[in-house]
Coordinates of C-alpha atoms in Angstrom, one line a residue:
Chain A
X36 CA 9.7 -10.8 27.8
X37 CA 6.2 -8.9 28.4
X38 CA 3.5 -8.9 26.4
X39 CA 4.5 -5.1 24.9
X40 CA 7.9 -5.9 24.5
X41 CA 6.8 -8.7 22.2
X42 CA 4.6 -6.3 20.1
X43 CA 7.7 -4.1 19.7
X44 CA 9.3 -7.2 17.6
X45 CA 6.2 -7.9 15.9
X46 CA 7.6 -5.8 12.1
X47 CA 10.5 -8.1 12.8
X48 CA 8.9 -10.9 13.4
X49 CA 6.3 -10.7 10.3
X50 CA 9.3 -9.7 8.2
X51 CA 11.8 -12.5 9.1
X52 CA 14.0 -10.5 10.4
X53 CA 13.7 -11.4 14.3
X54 CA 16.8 -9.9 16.2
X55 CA 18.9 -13.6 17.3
X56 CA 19.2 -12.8 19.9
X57 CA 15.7 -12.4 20.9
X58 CA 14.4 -14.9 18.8
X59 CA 14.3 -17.6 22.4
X60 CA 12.5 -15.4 24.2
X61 CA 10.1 -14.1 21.9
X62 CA 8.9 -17.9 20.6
X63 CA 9.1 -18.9 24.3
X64 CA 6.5 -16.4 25.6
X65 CA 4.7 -16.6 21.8
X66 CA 4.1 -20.8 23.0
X67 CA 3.4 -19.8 26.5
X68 CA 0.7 -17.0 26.2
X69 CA -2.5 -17.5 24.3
X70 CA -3.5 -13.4 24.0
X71 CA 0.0 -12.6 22.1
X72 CA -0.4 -15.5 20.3
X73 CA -4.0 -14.6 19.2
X74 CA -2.3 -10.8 18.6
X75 CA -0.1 -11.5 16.6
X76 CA -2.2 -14.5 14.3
X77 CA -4.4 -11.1 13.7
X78 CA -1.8 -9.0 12.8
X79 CA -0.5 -11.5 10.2
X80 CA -4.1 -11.6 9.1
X81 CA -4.3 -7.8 8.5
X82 CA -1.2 -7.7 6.9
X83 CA -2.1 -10.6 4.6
X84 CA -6.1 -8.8 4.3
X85 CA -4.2 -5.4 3.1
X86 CA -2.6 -7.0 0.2
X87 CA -5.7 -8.3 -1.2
X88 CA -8.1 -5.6 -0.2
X89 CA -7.3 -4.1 -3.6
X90 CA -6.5 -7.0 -5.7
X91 CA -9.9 -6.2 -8.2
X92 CA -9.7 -2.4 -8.0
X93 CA -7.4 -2.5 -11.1
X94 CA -9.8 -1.3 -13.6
X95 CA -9.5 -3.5 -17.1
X96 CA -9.0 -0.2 -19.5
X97 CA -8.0 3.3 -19.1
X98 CA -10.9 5.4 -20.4
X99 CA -11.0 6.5 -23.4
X100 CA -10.8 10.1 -22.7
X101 CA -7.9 9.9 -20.1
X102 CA -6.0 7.9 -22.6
X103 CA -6.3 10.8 -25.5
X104 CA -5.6 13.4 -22.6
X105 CA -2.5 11.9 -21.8
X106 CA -1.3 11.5 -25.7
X107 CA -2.1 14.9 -26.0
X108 CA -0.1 16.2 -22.6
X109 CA 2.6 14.0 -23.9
X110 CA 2.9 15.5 -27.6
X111 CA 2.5 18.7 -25.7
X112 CA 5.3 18.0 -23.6
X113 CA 7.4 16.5 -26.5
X114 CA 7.0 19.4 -28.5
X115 CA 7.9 21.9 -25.7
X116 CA 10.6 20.3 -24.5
Chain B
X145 CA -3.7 -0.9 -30.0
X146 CA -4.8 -2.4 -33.1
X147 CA -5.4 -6.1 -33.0
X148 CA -3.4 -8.1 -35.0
X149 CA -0.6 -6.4 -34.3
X150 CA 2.0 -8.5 -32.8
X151 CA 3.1 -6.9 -29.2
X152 CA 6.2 -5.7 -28.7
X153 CA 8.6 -7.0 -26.9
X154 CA 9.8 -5.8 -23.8
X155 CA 13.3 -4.7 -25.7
X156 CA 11.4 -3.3 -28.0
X157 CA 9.4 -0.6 -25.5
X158 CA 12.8 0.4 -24.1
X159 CA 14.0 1.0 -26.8
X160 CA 10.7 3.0 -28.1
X161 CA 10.5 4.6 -24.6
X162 CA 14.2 5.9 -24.5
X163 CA 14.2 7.3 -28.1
X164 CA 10.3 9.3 -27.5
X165 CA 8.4 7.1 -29.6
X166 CA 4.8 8.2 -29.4
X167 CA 3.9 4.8 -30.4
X168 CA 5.6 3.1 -27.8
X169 CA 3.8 5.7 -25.0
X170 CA 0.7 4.9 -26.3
X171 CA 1.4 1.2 -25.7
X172 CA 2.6 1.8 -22.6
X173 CA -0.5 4.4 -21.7
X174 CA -2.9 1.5 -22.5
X175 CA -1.2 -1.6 -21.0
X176 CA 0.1 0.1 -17.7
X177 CA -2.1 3.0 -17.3
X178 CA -4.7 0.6 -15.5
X179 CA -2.5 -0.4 -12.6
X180 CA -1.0 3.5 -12.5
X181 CA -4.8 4.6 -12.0
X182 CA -5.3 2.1 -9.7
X183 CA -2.5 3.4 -7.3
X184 CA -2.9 6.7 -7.6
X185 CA -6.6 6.2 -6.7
X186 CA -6.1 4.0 -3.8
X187 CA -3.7 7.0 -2.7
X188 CA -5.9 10.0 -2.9
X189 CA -9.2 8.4 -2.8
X190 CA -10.8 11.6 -5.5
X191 CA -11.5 10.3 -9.2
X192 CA -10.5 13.4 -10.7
X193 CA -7.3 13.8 -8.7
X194 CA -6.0 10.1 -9.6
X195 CA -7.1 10.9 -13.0
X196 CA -5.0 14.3 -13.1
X197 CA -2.3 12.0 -11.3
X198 CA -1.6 9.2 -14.0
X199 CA -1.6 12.3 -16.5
X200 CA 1.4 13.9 -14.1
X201 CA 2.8 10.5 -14.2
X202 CA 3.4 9.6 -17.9
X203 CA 4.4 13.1 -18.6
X204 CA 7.2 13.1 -15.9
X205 CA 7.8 9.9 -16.9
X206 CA 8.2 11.1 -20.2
X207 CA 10.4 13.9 -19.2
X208 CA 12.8 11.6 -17.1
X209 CA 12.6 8.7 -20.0
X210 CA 17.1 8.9 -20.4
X211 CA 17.1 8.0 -16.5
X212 CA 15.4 4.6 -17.2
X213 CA 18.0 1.8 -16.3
X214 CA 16.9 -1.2 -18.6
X215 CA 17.9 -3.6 -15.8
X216 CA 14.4 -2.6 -14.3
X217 CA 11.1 -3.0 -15.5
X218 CA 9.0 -0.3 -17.2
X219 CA 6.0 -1.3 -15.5
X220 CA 7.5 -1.0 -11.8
X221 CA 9.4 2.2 -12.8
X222 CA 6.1 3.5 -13.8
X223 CA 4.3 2.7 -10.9
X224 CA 6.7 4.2 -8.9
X225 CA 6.5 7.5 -11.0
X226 CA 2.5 6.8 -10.1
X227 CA 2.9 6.7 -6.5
X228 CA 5.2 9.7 -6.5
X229 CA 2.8 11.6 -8.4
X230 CA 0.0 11.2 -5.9
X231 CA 2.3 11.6 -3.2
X232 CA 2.8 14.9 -4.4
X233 CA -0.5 16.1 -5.1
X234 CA -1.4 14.7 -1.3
X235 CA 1.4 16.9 0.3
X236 CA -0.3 19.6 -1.5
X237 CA -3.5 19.2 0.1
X238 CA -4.6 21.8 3.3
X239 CA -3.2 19.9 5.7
X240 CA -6.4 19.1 8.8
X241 CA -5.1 18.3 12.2
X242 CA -5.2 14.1 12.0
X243 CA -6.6 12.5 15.1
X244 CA -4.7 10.3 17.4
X245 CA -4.3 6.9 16.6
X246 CA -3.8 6.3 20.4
X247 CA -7.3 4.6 20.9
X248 CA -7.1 1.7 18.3
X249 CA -3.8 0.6 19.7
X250 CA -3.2 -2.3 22.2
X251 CA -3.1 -1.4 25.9
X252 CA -0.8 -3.0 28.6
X253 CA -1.4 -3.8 32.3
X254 CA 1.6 -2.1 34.2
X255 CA 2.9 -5.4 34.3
X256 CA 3.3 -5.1 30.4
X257 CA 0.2 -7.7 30.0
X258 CA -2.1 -7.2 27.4
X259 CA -5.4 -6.2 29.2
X260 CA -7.5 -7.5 26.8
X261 CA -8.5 -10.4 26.0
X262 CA -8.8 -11.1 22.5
X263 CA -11.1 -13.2 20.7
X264 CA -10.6 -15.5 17.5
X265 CA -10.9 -14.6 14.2
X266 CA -13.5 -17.5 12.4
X267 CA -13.2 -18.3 8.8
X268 CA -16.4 -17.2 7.4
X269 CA -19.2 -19.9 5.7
X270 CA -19.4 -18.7 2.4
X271 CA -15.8 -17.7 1.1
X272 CA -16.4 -15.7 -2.0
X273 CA -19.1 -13.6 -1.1
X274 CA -17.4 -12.8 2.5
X275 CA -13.9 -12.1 0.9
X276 CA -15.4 -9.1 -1.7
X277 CA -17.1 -7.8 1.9
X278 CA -14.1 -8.3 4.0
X279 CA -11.9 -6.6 0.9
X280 CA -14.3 -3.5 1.6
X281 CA -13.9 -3.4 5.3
X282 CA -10.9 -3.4 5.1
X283 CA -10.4 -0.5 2.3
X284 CA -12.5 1.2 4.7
X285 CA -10.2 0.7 7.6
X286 CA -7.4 1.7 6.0
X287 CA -9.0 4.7 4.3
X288 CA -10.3 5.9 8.3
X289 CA -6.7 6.0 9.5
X290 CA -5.0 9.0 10.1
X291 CA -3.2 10.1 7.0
X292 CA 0.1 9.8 7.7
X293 CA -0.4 6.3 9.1
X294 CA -2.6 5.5 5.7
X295 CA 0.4 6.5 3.3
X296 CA 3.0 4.7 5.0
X297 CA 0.8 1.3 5.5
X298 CA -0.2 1.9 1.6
X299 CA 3.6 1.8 0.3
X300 CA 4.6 -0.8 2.8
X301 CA 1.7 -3.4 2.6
X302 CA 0.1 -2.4 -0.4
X303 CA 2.3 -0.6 -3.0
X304 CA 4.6 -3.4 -1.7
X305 CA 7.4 -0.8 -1.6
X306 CA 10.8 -1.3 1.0
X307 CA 11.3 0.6 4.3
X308 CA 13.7 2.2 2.6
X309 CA 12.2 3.5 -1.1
X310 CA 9.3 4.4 1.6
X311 CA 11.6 6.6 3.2
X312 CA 12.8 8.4 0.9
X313 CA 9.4 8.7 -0.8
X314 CA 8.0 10.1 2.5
X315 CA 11.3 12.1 3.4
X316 CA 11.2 10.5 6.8
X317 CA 14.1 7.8 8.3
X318 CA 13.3 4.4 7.9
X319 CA 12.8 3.9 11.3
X320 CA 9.3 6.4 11.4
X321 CA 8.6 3.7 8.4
X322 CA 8.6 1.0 10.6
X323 CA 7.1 2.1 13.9
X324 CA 4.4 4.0 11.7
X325 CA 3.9 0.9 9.9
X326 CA 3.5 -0.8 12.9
X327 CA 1.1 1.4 14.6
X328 CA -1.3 1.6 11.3
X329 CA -1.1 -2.4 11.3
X330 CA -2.3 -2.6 15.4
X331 CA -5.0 0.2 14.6
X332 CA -6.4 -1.9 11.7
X333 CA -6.5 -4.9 13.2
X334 CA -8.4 -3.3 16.2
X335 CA -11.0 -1.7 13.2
X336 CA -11.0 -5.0 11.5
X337 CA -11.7 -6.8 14.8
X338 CA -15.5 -6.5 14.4
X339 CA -15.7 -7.5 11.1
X340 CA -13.9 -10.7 11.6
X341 CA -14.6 -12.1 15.5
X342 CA -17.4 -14.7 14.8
X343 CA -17.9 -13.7 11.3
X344 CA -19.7 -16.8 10.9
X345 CA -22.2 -16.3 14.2

């Protein structure tokens, strides 16, 4: 296995869900060369950097205004049918 | 919501949210509209348009309230009626040409070696400060991808949607999902790169 055949794995490989039957060869040339295995240590890290890029964008209240704009859309909408 | 009052129960809402209970949408406006304004701002990066979103949201959710299996939760079924509403208004958009992702990718000797030579990521000195920078960068990244590489990474790795619901959110097989997926992953890493190779130098 190459170096770009191992990246074609790599959603597999992050996701658990590593073909068997290439599972030897992918850990055996993942042991024996240090740039995949750099490559894909910083793909886990991106993946893992995504997920918490956001964690404290969640704002603590709707405003105010949205809220009534919704209620009012909504009775709108409830009336109307 | 008053205080005081006690908090419905999660029985309770459905049961409020099948029957149309204004009540029960109010609840649900205040506890969940948060997250939903959250995710549709993350989506189309405009204020007003995630704003004009949520609204979409709770009034299709409102509309489609029968079709609500109680074996789910409310707050992922809205969410989902939240990224569906921004989805929609970003199809919507003038569509620009996108530019390539080609560059930020990894190259390959003809001998399928990597041809560069990468370097390690260091764990930075001072964790909390560095983390609410590195959170940054990396909304940054992702917002500088192309969008149809953006959307799919956002369900996938954010939204923390399946190939599948992805899919059929998109309108695309689940195998564009994946090697999509894949390709926005290998072009952030290449942004991100920078930001992270001696970070403590």
């Amino acid at each position: 296995m190459t170096c770009r055949e191992l990246s074609d794995f790599l959603t597999d490989y992050v996701a658990g869900e590593l073909p068997a039957e290439v599972s030897a060869e992918f850990n055996g040339h993942l042991t024996r060369c240090p740039e995949c295995h750099l490559f894909v240590e910083q793909y886990r890290v991106t993946i893992h950097l995504c997920c918490e890029a956001y964690d404290d964008t969640v704002p603590p209240t709707l405003p105010e205004d949205l809220v009534h704009a919704i209620l009012a859309s909504l009775a709108k909408t409830a009336i109307d049918g | 919501m008053e205080s005081g009052a006690p908090a419905p129960t999660d029985a309770e809402l459905v049961d409020g949210l099948r029957a149309g209970d204004p009540r029960t949408f109010e609840i649900l406006v205040r506890n969940e509209g948060p997250r939903m304004l959250s995710v549709t701002r993350r989506i189309l990066k405009d204020d007003d348009e995630a704003r004009e979103a949520v609204q979409e949201a709770f009034v299709s959710a409102f509309r489609a309230r029968s079709q609500f299996h109680a074996d789910s939760r409310i707050s992922t079924w809205l969410h989902r009626i939240a990224v569906n509403a921004a989805l929609s208004r970003l199809r919507s958009r003038r569509r620009r040409p996108e530019d390539s992702l080609d560059d930020l990718l990894p190259r390959f000797m003809p001998n399928g070696h990597h041809v560069e030579h990468f370097t390690s990521w260091t764990e930075p000195a001072d964790v909390t400060i560095s983390r609410k920078e590195t959170s940054q960068q990396v909304r940054q990244a992702i917002d500088s991808l192309p969008e149809t590489f953006r959307t799919v990474l956002m369900l996938r790795d954010i939204e923390g949607l399946s190939s599948q619901e992805t899919a059929s959110m998109l309108n695309i097989t689940p195998n564009a999902v994946k090697l999509r997926l894949h390709r926005a992953r290998m072009a952030l890493r290449t942004l991100l790169a920078p930001h992270l190779q001696g970070a403590s130098a």
